[in-house]
Coordinates of C-alpha atoms in Angstrom, one line a residue:
X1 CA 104.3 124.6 144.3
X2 CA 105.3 123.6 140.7
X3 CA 104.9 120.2 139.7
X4 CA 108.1 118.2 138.9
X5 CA 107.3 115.9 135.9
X6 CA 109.6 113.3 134.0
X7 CA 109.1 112.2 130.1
X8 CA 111.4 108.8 130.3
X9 CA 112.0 107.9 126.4
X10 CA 113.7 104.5 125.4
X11 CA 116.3 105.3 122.7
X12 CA 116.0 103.3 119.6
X13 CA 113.7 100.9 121.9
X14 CA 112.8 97.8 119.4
X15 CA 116.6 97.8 118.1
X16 CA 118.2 98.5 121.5
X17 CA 116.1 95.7 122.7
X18 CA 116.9 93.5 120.2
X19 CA 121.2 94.7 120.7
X20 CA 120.8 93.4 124.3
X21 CA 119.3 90.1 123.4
X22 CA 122.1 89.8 120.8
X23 CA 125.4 91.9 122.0
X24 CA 126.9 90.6 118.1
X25 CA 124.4 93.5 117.0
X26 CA 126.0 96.3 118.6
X27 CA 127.8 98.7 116.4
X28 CA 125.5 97.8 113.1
X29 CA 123.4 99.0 110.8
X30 CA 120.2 97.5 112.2
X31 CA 116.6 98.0 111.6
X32 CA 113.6 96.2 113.4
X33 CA 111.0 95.5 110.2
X34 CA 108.7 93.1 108.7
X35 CA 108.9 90.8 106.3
X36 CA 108.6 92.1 102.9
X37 CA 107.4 88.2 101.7
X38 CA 104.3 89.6 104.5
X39 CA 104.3 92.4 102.9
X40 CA 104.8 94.0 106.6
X41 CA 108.3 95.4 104.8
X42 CA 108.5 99.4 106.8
X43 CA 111.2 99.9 109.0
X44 CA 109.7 100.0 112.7
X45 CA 112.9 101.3 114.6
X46 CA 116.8 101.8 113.8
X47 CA 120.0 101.5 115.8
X48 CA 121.8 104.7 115.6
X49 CA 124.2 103.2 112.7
X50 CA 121.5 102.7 110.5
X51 CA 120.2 106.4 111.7
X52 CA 123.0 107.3 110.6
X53 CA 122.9 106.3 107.1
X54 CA 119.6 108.2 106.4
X55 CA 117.2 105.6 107.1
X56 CA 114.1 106.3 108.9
X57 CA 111.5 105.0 110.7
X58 CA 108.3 103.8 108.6
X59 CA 110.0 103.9 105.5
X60 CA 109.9 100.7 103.1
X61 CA 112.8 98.1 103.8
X62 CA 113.7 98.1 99.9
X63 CA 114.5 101.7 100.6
X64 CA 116.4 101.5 103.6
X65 CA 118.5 98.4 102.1
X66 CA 119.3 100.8 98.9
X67 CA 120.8 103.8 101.4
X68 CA 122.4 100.9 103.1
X69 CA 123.0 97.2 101.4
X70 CA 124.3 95.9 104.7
X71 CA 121.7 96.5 106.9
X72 CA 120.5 93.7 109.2
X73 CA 117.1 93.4 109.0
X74 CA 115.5 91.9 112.4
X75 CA 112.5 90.4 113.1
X76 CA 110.1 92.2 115.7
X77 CA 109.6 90.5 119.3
X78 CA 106.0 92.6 120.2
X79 CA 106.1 89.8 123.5
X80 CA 110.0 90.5 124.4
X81 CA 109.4 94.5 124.3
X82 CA 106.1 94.2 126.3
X83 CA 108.2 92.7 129.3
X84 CA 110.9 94.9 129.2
X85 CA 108.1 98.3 129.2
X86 CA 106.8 95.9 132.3
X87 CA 110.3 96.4 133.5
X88 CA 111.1 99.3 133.3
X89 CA 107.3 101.2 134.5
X90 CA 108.3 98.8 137.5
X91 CA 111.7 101.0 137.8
X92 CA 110.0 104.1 137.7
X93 CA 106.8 102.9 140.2
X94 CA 109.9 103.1 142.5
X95 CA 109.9 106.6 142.6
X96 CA 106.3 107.4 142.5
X97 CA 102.5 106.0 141.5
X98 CA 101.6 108.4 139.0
X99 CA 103.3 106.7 135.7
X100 CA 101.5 107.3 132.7
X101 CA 102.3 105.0 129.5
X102 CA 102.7 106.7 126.2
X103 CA 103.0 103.9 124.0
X104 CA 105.7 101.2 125.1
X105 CA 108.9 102.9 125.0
X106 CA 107.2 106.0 127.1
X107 CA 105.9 107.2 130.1
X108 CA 105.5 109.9 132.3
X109 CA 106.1 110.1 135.8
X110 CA 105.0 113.0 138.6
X111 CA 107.2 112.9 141.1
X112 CA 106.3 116.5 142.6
X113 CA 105.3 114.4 146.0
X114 CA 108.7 112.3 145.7
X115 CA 111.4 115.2 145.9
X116 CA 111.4 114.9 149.8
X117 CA 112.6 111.1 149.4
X118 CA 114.7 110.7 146.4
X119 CA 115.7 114.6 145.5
X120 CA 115.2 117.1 142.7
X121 CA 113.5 116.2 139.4
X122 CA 116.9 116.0 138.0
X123 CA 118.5 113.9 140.3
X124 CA 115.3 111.5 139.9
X125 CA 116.4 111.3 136.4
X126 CA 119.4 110.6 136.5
X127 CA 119.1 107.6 139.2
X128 CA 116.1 106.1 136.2
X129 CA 118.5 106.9 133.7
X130 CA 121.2 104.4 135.2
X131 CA 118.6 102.3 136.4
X132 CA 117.5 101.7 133.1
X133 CA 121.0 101.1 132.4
X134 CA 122.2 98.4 134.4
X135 CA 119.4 96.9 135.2
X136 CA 117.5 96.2 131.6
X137 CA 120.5 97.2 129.5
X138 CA 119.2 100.0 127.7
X139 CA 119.4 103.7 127.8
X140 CA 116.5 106.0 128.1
X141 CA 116.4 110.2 128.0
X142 CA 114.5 111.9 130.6
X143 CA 113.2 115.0 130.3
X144 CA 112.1 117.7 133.5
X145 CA 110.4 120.1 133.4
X146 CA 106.6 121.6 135.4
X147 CA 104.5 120.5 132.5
X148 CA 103.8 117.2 130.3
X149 CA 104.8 118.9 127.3
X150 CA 107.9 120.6 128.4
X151 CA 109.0 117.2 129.7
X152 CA 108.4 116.0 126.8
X153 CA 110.2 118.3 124.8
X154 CA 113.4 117.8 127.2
X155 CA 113.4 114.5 126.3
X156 CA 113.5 114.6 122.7
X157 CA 116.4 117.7 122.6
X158 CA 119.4 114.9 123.8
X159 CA 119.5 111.4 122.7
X160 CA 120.8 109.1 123.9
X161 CA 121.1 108.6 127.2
X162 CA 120.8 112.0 128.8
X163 CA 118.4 113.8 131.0
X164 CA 117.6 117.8 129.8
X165 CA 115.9 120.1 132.6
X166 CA 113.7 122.7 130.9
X167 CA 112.8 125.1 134.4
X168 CA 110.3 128.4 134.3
X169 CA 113.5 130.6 133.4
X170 CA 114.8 128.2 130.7
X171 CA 111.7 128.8 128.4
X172 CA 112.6 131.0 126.5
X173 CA 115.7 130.4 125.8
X174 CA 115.3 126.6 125.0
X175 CA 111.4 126.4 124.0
X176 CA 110.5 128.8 122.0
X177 CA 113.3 129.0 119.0
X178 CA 111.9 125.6 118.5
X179 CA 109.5 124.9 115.7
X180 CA 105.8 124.5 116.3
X181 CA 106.0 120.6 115.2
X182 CA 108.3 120.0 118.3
X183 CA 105.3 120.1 120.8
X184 CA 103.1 117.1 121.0
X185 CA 100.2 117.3 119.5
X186 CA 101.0 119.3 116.5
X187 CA 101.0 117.4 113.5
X188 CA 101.7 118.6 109.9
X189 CA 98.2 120.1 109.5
X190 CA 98.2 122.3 112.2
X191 CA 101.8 123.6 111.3
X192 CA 100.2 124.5 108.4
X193 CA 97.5 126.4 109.9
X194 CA 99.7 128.2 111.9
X195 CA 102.3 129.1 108.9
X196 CA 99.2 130.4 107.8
X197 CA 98.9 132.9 110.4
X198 CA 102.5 133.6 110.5
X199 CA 103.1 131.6 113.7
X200 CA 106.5 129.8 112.8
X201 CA 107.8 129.0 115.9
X202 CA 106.9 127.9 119.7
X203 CA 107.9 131.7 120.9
X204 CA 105.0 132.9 118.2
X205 CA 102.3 130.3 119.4
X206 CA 103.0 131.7 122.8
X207 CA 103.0 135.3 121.8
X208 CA 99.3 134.6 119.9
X209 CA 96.4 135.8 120.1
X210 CA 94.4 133.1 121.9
X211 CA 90.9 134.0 120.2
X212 CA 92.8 134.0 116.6
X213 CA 93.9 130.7 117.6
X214 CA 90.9 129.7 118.6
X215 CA 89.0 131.1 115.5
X216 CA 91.7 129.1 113.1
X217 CA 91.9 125.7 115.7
X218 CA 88.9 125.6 117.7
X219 CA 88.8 124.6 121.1
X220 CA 92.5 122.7 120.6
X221 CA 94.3 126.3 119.3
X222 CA 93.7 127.6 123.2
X223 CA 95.0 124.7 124.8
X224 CA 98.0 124.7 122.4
X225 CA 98.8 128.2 123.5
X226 CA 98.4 127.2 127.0
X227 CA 100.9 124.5 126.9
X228 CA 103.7 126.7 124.8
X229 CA 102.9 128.9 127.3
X230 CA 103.5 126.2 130.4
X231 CA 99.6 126.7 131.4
X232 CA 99.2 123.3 130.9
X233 CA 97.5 121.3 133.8
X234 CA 96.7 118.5 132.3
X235 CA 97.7 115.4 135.3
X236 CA 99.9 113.0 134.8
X237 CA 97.6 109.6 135.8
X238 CA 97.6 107.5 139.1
X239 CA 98.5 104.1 138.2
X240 CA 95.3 103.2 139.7
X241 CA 93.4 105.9 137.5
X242 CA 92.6 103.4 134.5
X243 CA 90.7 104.5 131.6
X244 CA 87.4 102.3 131.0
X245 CA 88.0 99.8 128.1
X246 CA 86.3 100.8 125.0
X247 CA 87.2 98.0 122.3
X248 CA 89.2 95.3 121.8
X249 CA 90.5 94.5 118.2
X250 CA 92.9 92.2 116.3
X251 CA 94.1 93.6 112.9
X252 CA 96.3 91.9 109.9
X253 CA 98.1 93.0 106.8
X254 CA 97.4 89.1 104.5
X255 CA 100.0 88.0 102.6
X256 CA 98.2 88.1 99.5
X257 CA 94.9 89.6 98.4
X258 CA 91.7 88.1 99.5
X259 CA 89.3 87.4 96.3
X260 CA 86.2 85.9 97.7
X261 CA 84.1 86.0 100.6
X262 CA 85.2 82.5 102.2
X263 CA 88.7 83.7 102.0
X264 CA 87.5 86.8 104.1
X265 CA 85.5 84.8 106.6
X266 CA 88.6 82.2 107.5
X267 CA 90.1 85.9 108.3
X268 CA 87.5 87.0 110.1
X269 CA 87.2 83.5 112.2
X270 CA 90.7 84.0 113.1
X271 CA 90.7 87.6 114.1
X272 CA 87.6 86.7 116.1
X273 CA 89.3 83.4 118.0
X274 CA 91.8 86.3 119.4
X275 CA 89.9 89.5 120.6
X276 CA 87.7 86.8 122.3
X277 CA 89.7 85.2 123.8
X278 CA 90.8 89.0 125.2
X279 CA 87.3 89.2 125.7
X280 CA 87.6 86.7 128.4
X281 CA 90.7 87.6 130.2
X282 CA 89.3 90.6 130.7
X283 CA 85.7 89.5 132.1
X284 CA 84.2 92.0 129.2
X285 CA 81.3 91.6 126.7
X286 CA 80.7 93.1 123.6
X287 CA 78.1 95.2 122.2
X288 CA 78.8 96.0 119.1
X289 CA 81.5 94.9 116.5
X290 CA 83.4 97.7 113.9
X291 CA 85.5 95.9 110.2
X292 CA 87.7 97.8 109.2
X293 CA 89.0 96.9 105.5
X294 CA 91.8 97.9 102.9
X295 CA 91.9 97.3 99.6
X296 CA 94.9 96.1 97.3
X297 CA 94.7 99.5 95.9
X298 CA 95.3 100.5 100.0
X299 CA 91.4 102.2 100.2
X300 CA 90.4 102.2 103.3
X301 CA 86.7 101.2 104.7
X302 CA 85.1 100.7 108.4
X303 CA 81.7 99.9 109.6
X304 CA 80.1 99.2 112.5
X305 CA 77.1 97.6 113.9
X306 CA 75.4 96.8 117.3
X307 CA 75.3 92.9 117.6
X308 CA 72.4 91.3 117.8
X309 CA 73.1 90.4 121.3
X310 CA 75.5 90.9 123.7
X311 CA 78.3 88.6 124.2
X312 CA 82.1 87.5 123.8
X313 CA 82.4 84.4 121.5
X314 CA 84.0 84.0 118.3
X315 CA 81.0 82.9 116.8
X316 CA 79.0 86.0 117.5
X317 CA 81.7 87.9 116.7
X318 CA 83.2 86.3 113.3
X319 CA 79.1 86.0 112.2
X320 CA 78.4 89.5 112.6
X321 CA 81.3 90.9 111.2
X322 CA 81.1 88.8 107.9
X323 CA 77.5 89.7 107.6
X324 CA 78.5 93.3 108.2
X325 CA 81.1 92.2 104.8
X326 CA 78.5 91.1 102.8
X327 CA 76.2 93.6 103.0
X328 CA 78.7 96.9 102.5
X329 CA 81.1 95.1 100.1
X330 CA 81.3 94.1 96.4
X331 CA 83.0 90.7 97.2
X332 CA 84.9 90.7 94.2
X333 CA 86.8 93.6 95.4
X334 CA 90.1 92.0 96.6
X335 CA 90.9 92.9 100.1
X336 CA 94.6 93.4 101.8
X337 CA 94.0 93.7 105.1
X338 CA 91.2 93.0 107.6
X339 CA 90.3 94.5 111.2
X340 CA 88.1 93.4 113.6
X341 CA 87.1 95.1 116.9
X342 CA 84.6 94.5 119.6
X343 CA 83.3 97.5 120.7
X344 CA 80.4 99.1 123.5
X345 CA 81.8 96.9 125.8
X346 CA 80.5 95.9 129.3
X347 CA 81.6 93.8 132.3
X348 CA 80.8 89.8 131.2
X349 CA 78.3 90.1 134.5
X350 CA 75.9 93.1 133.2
X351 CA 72.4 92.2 132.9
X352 CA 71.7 91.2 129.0
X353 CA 68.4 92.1 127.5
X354 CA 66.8 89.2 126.0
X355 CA 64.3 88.6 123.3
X356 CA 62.2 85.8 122.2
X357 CA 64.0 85.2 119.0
X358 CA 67.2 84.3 119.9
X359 CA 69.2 80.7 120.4
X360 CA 70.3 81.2 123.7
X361 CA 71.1 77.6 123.2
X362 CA 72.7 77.6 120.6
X363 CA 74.7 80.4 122.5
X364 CA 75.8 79.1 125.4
X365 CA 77.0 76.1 123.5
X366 CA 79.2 78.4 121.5
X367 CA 80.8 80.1 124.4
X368 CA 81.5 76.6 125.8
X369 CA 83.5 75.4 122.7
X370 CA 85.5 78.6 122.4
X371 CA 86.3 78.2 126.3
X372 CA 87.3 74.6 125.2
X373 CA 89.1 75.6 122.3
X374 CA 91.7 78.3 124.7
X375 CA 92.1 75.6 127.4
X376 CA 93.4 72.8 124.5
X377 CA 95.4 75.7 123.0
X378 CA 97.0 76.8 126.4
X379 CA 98.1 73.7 127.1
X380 CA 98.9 71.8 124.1
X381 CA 99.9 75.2 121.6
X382 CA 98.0 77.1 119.3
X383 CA 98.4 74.1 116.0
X384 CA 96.7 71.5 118.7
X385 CA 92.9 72.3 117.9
X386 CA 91.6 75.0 114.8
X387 CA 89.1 74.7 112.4
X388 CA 88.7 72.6 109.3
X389 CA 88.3 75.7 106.8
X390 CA 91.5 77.1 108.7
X391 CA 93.5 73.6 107.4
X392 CA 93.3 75.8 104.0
X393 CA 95.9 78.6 103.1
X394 CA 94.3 81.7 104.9
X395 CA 96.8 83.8 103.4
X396 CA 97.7 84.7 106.8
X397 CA 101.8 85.8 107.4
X398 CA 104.3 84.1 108.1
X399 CA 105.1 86.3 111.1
X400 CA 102.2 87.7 112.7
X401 CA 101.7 90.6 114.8
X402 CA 99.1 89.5 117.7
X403 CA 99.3 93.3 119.1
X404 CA 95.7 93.4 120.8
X405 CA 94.6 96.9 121.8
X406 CA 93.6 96.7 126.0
X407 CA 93.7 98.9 128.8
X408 CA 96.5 100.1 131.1
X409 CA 96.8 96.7 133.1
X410 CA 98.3 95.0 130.4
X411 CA 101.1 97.2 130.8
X412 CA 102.0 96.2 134.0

């Protein structure tokens, strides 16, 4: 039996969002972007009147304001679009268990075990796609197809709200005149490659020689063929079928350059007061801590260390990661933006392995004032308790992003 599989896409998610919250919106040139005082000034998502003027995602809000002086520049809501990908993956649990997250805005779903209850593939679709609709809003495309990647593809041929079929029989006629950049998971690089060999198209990738692709791609040319090919069997997972957690990190773009070292470690005690408290929520531990750093001239730099102990407070975790700092970094190097991320991480009731020559002490102590520290900030807000060095200008934004990387439960 072939698997029936749905690609659900938001249109325009962060703008359409943003539309609904604000029906005076609708009709404009609109773009979801940062602040350019933040220096966070890229255009993160577009309304289809702004599309329509040439702007893009990920371009630089100077340029998008020269193709189009009008445009309404709207600050992102990272909490608001959270809920409403909550929202709508409880829409599409209606139909079946296996949803699979692909960022926020999409997901896909098998419902191969659902067609008995609810219908076709197609007719699943349709009921998300005016689902979606009435109940959050905002319009989706769905693609259906037997694979991940045909599904995929379906969704991305008709936007907006539309559903595209792509069956066994419709392959070649609707697949393979499409370019080789269409299918997920090749990127400009690998177009290249295969321009190289004179593979232009999806129809050529499937016509290939597997062991030429191989030669030129490795191990990923063979499973590109498969999947231009529909070979793909790659399952779509359970919602119960969560990947183990293997970091947790908080990142940030400063609003100016950092220029000494207790600049960077005010940064670094802030990004480490958040992926703790993550830490926490999650009942996880750390291991080991990776920095990574960009310079004003937009260099990039990461390292990473085990810690000297396991653990989950923003002591440990702010300590190590400035010591990491000072020992790969000319501190006169002025630093744009700063990421820290806990990594190696284990359940907050693994055995530790201890040593004489730590402060367990001194440790426990820490962990208690950080769990102080949340509870005062839960209930009183996040200005009710911080830390005298913090009183200074950090530099941090205006606007901050707290977009914390964590496993599939957030999502729900």
């Amino acid at each position: 039996m072939k698997r029936v599989i749905l690609h659900s896409d938001m249109n325009n998610c962060y703008a359409s969002i943003e539309i609904q919250r604000n029906p005076a919106l609708r009709g404009k040139a609109l773009v979801v972007g940062g602040s350019v005082e933040d220096r966070h000034g890229i255009v993160l998502a577009k309304s289809v009147e702004a599309k329509a003027m040439g702007i893009k995602t990920g371009e630089a809000l100077w340029q998008a304001k020269n193709k189009c002086p009008n445009l309404i520049v709207v600050a992102p809501h990272y909490e608001v679009y959270l809920d409403f990908s909550r929202r709508a993956r409880a829409i599409y649990y209606d139909y079946t268990n296996q949803v699979e997250p692909f960022g926020l805005d999409e997901c896909w779903l098998d419902v191969t075990g659902s067609v008995h209850l609810f219908g076709t593939g197609e007719a699943m679709a349709h009921a998300i796609r005016r689902r979606m609709k009435e109940e959050l809003g905002i319009t989706v495309s769905v693609g259906v197809s037997f694979t991940k990647t045909f599904a995929k593809l379906g969704s991305d041929m008709k936007k907006p709200d539309a559903v595209t079929v792509i069956a066994e029989e419709d392959v070649a006629r609707k697949v393979y005149p499409l370019p080789t950049d269409a299918m997920i998971g090749i990127g400009s690089k690998t177009k290249e490659k295969l321009r190289a060999v004179g593979i232009h198209t999806l129809g050529d990738l499937a016509q290939a020689d597997p062991s030429l692709l191989k030669s030129r791609l490795g191990i990923n040319g063979e499973k590109l063929w498969k999947k231009a090919r529909g070979m793909e069997e790659d399952p779509v997972r359970d919602r119960d079928d969560l990947l183990p957690v293997k970091s947790v990190g908080n990142g940030i773009t400063l609003r100016e350059d950092l220029k000494n070292p207790v600049e960077v470690r005010r940064i670094f005690q802030i990004l480490a007061l958040n992926v703790a408290r993550r830490l926490r929520e999650g009942e996880l531990m750390a291991r080991g801590i990776e920095i990574h750093l960009r310079d004003k001239d937009l260099r990039s730099m990461t390292f990473q260390r085990m810690l000297p102990t396991d653990g989950a407070s923003s002591f440990l975790l702010r300590d190590s990661a400035f010591d990491l700092y000072t020992e790969k970094v000319d501190p006169a190097r002025p630093i744009r933006a700063v990421t820290l991320r806990a990594t190696n991480l284990v359940p907050s009731k693994a055995a530790v392995q201890t040593d004489f020559f730590s402060d367990y002490e001194k440790k426990k102590k820490e962990e208690d004032l950080d769990r102080a520290i949340y509870t005062i900030r839960r209930r009183y807000g996040e200005e009710a308790i911080t830390f005298l060095g913090l009183l200074n200008d950090t530099k941090m934004p205006i606007r901050t992003n707290d977009v914390i990387t964590l496993p599939h439960p957030v999502f729900r």
